[in-house]
C-alpha cells in the first residue's frame, strides 16, 4: 500500500537548536516528495520538494530536507529553530497510479513547537 | 494577487441541509482540487479537476459533488450534510496539463472553510 508516515505527533525544540521533523514513505516507482507548512487558521504553504538530483533539497525559510532512498525517508531539517517556525508540518508524496492519475498522499502532520 | 479564495470561512449546518463551498483562483492554473482535513488524518482528496470541463473523484468523494464552472472557479456541494462531513475544507490549484494531476507541480491552497454539521 502507498502511504506516508510522520511518526511524531509533536516535536518540541528550543529556539536556536537544530530541528528535525521525520517522514517516511511507501510508494511504488520513483517518488516525488514534498513538505508543506500550515500556520494557525491558514492554508498549507509549500516549503520544498524533491523530484530528482541532489538528495539534499533546500527550501523556504531556511528549511532543507534529505531524501534517503534506502531508508525511504525525507526528513525536514533546519540548523537553528525560530519561535516563528512553530506550525503544523505535512509531508506528502506523489504516488503513481494506473490510468495516469497520480494521487498526492499527505501524512497526518507533525506539530512543531519551538520554545524561547 | 489573491491566489486561492474560498467562501465561506465558517458554516454551521444541520443534518440534511445542503450547501456549496466556493473556490476561485486568479493564477491561471489548469488544475483545481478539494481536500478535507481531519485531526490525525492529514489531508484527503475529495475531488479534483485536471482542466476546465473535467472532474474526477479522489479518495473520499461520497456525499459530495463538484462543478468546474470555468477555469477560475471550482465549487464543492454537499447535497445532504451529515455529521461525518464536519471538517475543514481546502481548495487548491496547480499548474498542470490536460492530464493534470498533483504531480511534480506545487499546490497553492486557500485559507480553508470550517464546516460543522450538527
Short mmCIF file of C-alpha atoms in Angstrom, two decimals:
data_model
loop_
_atom_site.label_atom_id
_atom_site.label_comp_id
_atom_site.label_asym_id
_atom_site.label_seq_id
_atom_site.Cartn_x
_atom_site.Cartn_y
_atom_site.Cartn_z
CA UNK A 1 0.00 0.00 0.00
CA UNK A 2 1.14 3.52 -0.72
CA UNK A 3 1.47 5.70 2.32
CA UNK A 4 3.27 8.46 4.15
CA UNK A 5 4.13 8.25 7.84
CA UNK A 6 5.02 11.08 10.15
CA UNK A 7 5.86 9.14 13.32
CA UNK A 8 5.79 12.11 15.70
CA UNK A 9 2.60 13.95 16.51
CA UNK A 10 4.61 16.76 18.06
CA UNK A 11 8.22 17.86 18.13
CA UNK A 12 9.47 20.25 20.79
CA UNK A 13 12.72 22.15 20.37
CA UNK A 14 14.38 25.15 21.98
CA UNK A 15 14.96 28.25 19.92
CA UNK A 16 18.40 28.19 18.34
CA UNK A 17 18.67 24.41 18.40
CA UNK A 18 18.53 22.26 15.27
CA UNK A 19 15.21 20.65 14.42
CA UNK A 20 14.19 17.52 12.54
CA UNK A 21 10.69 16.51 11.51
CA UNK A 22 10.57 12.93 10.30
CA UNK A 23 8.81 11.48 7.28
CA UNK A 24 8.92 8.02 5.75
CA UNK A 25 7.05 6.84 2.71
CA UNK A 26 5.99 3.74 0.88
CA UNK A 27 5.26 4.08 -2.82
CA UNK A 28 5.96 2.11 -5.95
CA UNK A 29 8.08 3.82 -8.54
CA UNK A 30 10.12 6.96 -8.16
CA UNK A 31 8.61 9.27 -5.54
CA UNK A 32 8.06 12.98 -5.77
CA UNK A 33 8.25 14.25 -2.20
CA UNK A 34 7.00 17.49 -0.70
CA UNK A 35 6.89 19.40 2.57
CA UNK A 36 4.15 21.88 3.35
CA UNK A 37 3.65 24.06 6.42
CA UNK A 38 0.37 25.22 7.94
CA UNK A 39 0.19 28.19 10.28
CA UNK A 40 -2.90 28.61 12.50
CA UNK A 41 -6.09 29.32 10.57
CA UNK A 42 -4.23 29.33 7.27
CA UNK A 43 -3.97 27.06 4.27
CA UNK A 44 -0.92 24.94 3.58
CA UNK A 45 2.14 26.63 2.13
CA UNK A 46 4.80 24.91 0.06
CA UNK A 47 8.25 24.58 1.64
CA UNK A 48 10.27 22.35 -0.66
CA UNK A 49 10.18 19.31 -2.92
CA UNK A 50 12.37 16.51 -4.16
CA UNK A 51 11.93 15.37 -7.73
CA UNK A 52 15.34 14.12 -8.80
CA UNK A 53 19.00 15.01 -8.45
CA UNK A 54 20.77 16.08 -5.27
CA UNK A 55 19.42 14.26 -2.23
CA UNK A 56 19.64 17.43 -0.12
CA UNK A 57 16.93 19.88 -1.06
CA UNK A 58 16.85 23.47 0.18
CA UNK A 59 13.59 25.33 0.55
CA UNK A 60 11.91 28.35 2.03
CA UNK A 61 12.66 29.94 5.43
CA UNK A 62 16.00 28.10 5.83
CA UNK A 63 14.47 24.62 5.77
CA UNK A 64 16.05 21.69 3.99
CA UNK A 65 15.22 18.03 3.57
CA UNK A 66 17.27 14.96 2.80
CA UNK A 67 15.99 12.23 0.52
CA UNK A 68 17.23 8.79 1.57
CA UNK A 69 16.14 6.14 -0.87
CA UNK A 70 17.45 3.16 1.10
CA UNK A 71 15.57 4.27 4.22
CA UNK A 72 12.59 5.62 2.25
CA UNK A 73 12.76 8.80 4.26
CA UNK A 74 12.51 12.51 3.59
CA UNK A 75 13.20 14.25 6.90
CA UNK A 76 12.77 18.01 7.21
CA UNK A 77 15.59 19.88 8.94
CA UNK A 78 16.67 23.33 9.99
CA UNK A 79 20.01 24.18 11.62
CA UNK A 80 18.63 26.78 14.03
CA UNK A 81 14.94 26.88 15.01
CA UNK A 82 12.95 30.08 15.46
CA UNK A 83 9.84 30.56 17.57
CA UNK A 84 8.10 31.64 14.36
CA UNK A 85 8.72 28.15 12.92
CA UNK A 86 6.05 26.79 15.26
CA UNK A 87 3.37 25.34 12.98
CA UNK A 88 1.93 22.11 11.60
CA UNK A 89 4.14 20.39 9.03
CA UNK A 90 2.92 17.95 6.40
CA UNK A 91 4.94 15.55 4.31
CA UNK A 92 3.40 14.44 1.01
CA UNK A 93 4.31 12.02 -1.75
CA UNK A 94 3.14 11.56 -5.28
CA UNK A 95 2.00 8.01 -5.82
CA UNK A 96 1.75 6.98 -9.48
CA UNK A 97 -1.46 5.10 -10.18
CA UNK A 98 -2.76 3.26 -13.18
CA UNK A 99 -4.59 5.29 -15.78
CA UNK A 100 -2.32 8.28 -15.41
CA UNK A 101 -3.93 9.66 -12.28
CA UNK A 102 -1.28 10.45 -9.73
CA UNK A 103 -2.53 10.94 -6.22
CA UNK A 104 -0.75 13.20 -3.78
CA UNK A 105 -0.79 11.45 -0.40
CA UNK A 106 -0.37 13.57 2.73
CA UNK A 107 0.93 12.45 6.10
CA UNK A 108 -1.06 13.12 9.25
CA UNK A 109 1.08 16.12 10.14
CA UNK A 110 3.59 16.93 12.88
CA UNK A 111 3.16 19.89 15.16
CA UNK A 112 6.41 21.73 15.74
CA UNK A 113 6.67 23.78 18.92
CA UNK A 114 9.73 25.99 19.29
CA UNK A 115 10.20 27.34 22.81
CA UNK A 116 12.07 30.59 23.62
CA UNK B 1 -2.62 38.87 -6.08
CA UNK B 2 -5.24 36.97 -4.06
CA UNK B 3 -4.19 33.42 -5.03
CA UNK B 4 -6.93 30.97 -3.99
CA UNK B 5 -10.05 32.40 -2.35
CA UNK B 6 -12.60 30.24 -0.54
CA UNK B 7 -16.00 31.18 0.81
CA UNK B 8 -17.47 30.91 3.35
CA UNK B 9 -14.77 30.68 6.02
CA UNK B 10 -17.16 29.22 8.57
CA UNK B 11 -20.50 27.46 8.27
CA UNK B 12 -22.78 25.55 10.63
CA UNK B 13 -25.36 23.22 9.11
CA UNK B 14 -27.99 20.90 10.42
CA UNK B 15 -28.03 17.30 9.27
CA UNK B 16 -29.73 17.04 5.90
CA UNK B 17 -29.14 20.63 4.84
CA UNK B 18 -27.26 21.42 1.66
CA UNK B 19 -24.61 23.97 0.91
CA UNK B 20 -21.96 24.91 -1.62
CA UNK B 21 -18.37 25.89 -0.91
CA UNK B 22 -17.00 28.30 -3.47
CA UNK B 23 -13.41 28.50 -4.67
CA UNK B 24 -11.73 30.82 -7.14
CA UNK B 25 -8.11 31.21 -8.22
CA UNK B 26 -6.53 34.05 -10.14
CA UNK B 27 -3.25 32.37 -11.14
CA UNK B 28 -4.49 30.91 -14.44
CA UNK B 29 -3.92 27.39 -13.11
CA UNK B 30 -5.38 24.49 -15.05
CA UNK B 31 -5.96 22.11 -12.16
CA UNK B 32 -8.03 22.56 -9.02
CA UNK B 33 -8.68 20.33 -6.02
CA UNK B 34 -10.85 19.96 -2.95
CA UNK B 35 -9.35 18.41 0.18
CA UNK B 36 -10.70 17.83 3.65
CA UNK B 37 -8.53 17.99 6.76
CA UNK B 38 -9.38 15.97 9.82
CA UNK B 39 -7.30 15.69 13.01
CA UNK B 40 -4.71 12.93 12.80
CA UNK B 41 -5.60 12.10 9.21
CA UNK B 42 -3.80 14.72 7.18
CA UNK B 43 -5.46 15.92 4.00
CA UNK B 44 -7.61 13.68 1.87
CA UNK B 45 -8.57 14.44 -1.70
CA UNK B 46 -12.30 14.66 -2.32
CA UNK B 47 -12.45 15.66 -5.99
CA UNK B 48 -10.15 17.23 -8.48
CA UNK B 49 -10.43 18.92 -11.85
CA UNK B 50 -7.50 18.43 -14.18
CA UNK B 51 -8.69 21.14 -16.52
CA UNK B 52 -11.75 23.20 -17.31
CA UNK B 53 -14.61 20.88 -18.17
CA UNK B 54 -13.31 17.79 -16.38
CA UNK B 55 -13.76 16.46 -12.85
CA UNK B 56 -12.70 13.23 -11.17
CA UNK B 57 -13.16 11.52 -7.84
CA UNK B 58 -10.43 11.47 -5.25
CA UNK B 59 -10.08 9.34 -2.12
CA UNK B 60 -13.29 10.34 -0.33
CA UNK B 61 -15.92 11.55 -2.86
CA UNK B 62 -19.05 10.08 -1.26
CA UNK B 63 -21.57 12.71 -0.22
CA UNK B 64 -20.04 15.43 -2.36
CA UNK B 65 -20.43 16.84 -5.85
CA UNK B 66 -18.31 19.37 -7.69
CA UNK B 67 -18.61 21.79 -10.56
CA UNK B 68 -15.78 23.34 -12.54
CA UNK B 69 -17.68 26.43 -13.57
CA UNK B 70 -14.82 27.89 -15.61
CA UNK B 71 -11.06 27.96 -15.42
CA UNK B 72 -11.10 30.12 -12.29
CA UNK B 73 -13.87 28.56 -10.23
CA UNK B 74 -14.37 25.11 -8.68
CA UNK B 75 -17.25 24.57 -6.26
CA UNK B 76 -17.95 21.76 -3.80
CA UNK B 77 -21.54 20.86 -2.92
CA UNK B 78 -22.89 18.89 -0.01
CA UNK B 79 -26.39 17.79 -1.02
CA UNK B 80 -27.45 16.36 2.36
CA UNK B 81 -24.94 17.16 5.06
CA UNK B 82 -24.01 14.56 7.66
CA UNK B 83 -22.08 14.95 10.94
CA UNK B 84 -19.24 12.91 9.38
CA UNK B 85 -18.70 15.81 6.99
CA UNK B 86 -17.70 18.11 9.83
CA UNK B 87 -14.21 19.11 8.76
CA UNK B 88 -12.01 21.84 7.42
CA UNK B 89 -12.15 22.02 3.65
CA UNK B 90 -9.33 23.32 1.49
CA UNK B 91 -9.38 24.26 -2.13
CA UNK B 92 -6.09 24.20 -4.01
CA UNK B 93 -4.85 24.80 -7.52
CA UNK B 94 -1.74 23.98 -9.54
CA UNK B 95 -0.17 24.39 -12.93
CA UNK B 96 -0.86 21.08 -14.58
CA UNK B 97 -1.52 19.98 -18.14
CA UNK B 98 -4.59 18.40 -19.62
CA UNK B 99 -3.76 15.19 -17.78
CA UNK B 100 -3.35 17.40 -14.74
CA UNK B 101 -2.73 15.52 -11.55
CA UNK B 102 -0.97 16.51 -8.34
CA UNK B 103 2.42 15.55 -9.65
CA UNK B 104 5.62 17.48 -9.63
CA UNK B 105 3.97 20.85 -9.52
CA UNK B 106 3.25 22.71 -6.34
CA UNK B 107 -0.24 23.20 -4.94
CA UNK B 108 -1.42 26.64 -3.81
CA UNK B 109 -4.02 26.39 -1.06
CA UNK B 110 -6.84 28.61 0.06
CA UNK B 111 -7.25 29.59 3.71
CA UNK B 112 -9.85 26.92 4.38
CA UNK B 113 -13.55 26.64 5.20
CA UNK B 114 -14.52 25.24 8.59
CA UNK B 115 -17.79 23.32 8.36
CA UNK B 116 -19.73 21.96 11.32
CA UNK B 117 -22.69 19.67 10.79
CA UNK B 118 -24.94 19.25 13.82
#
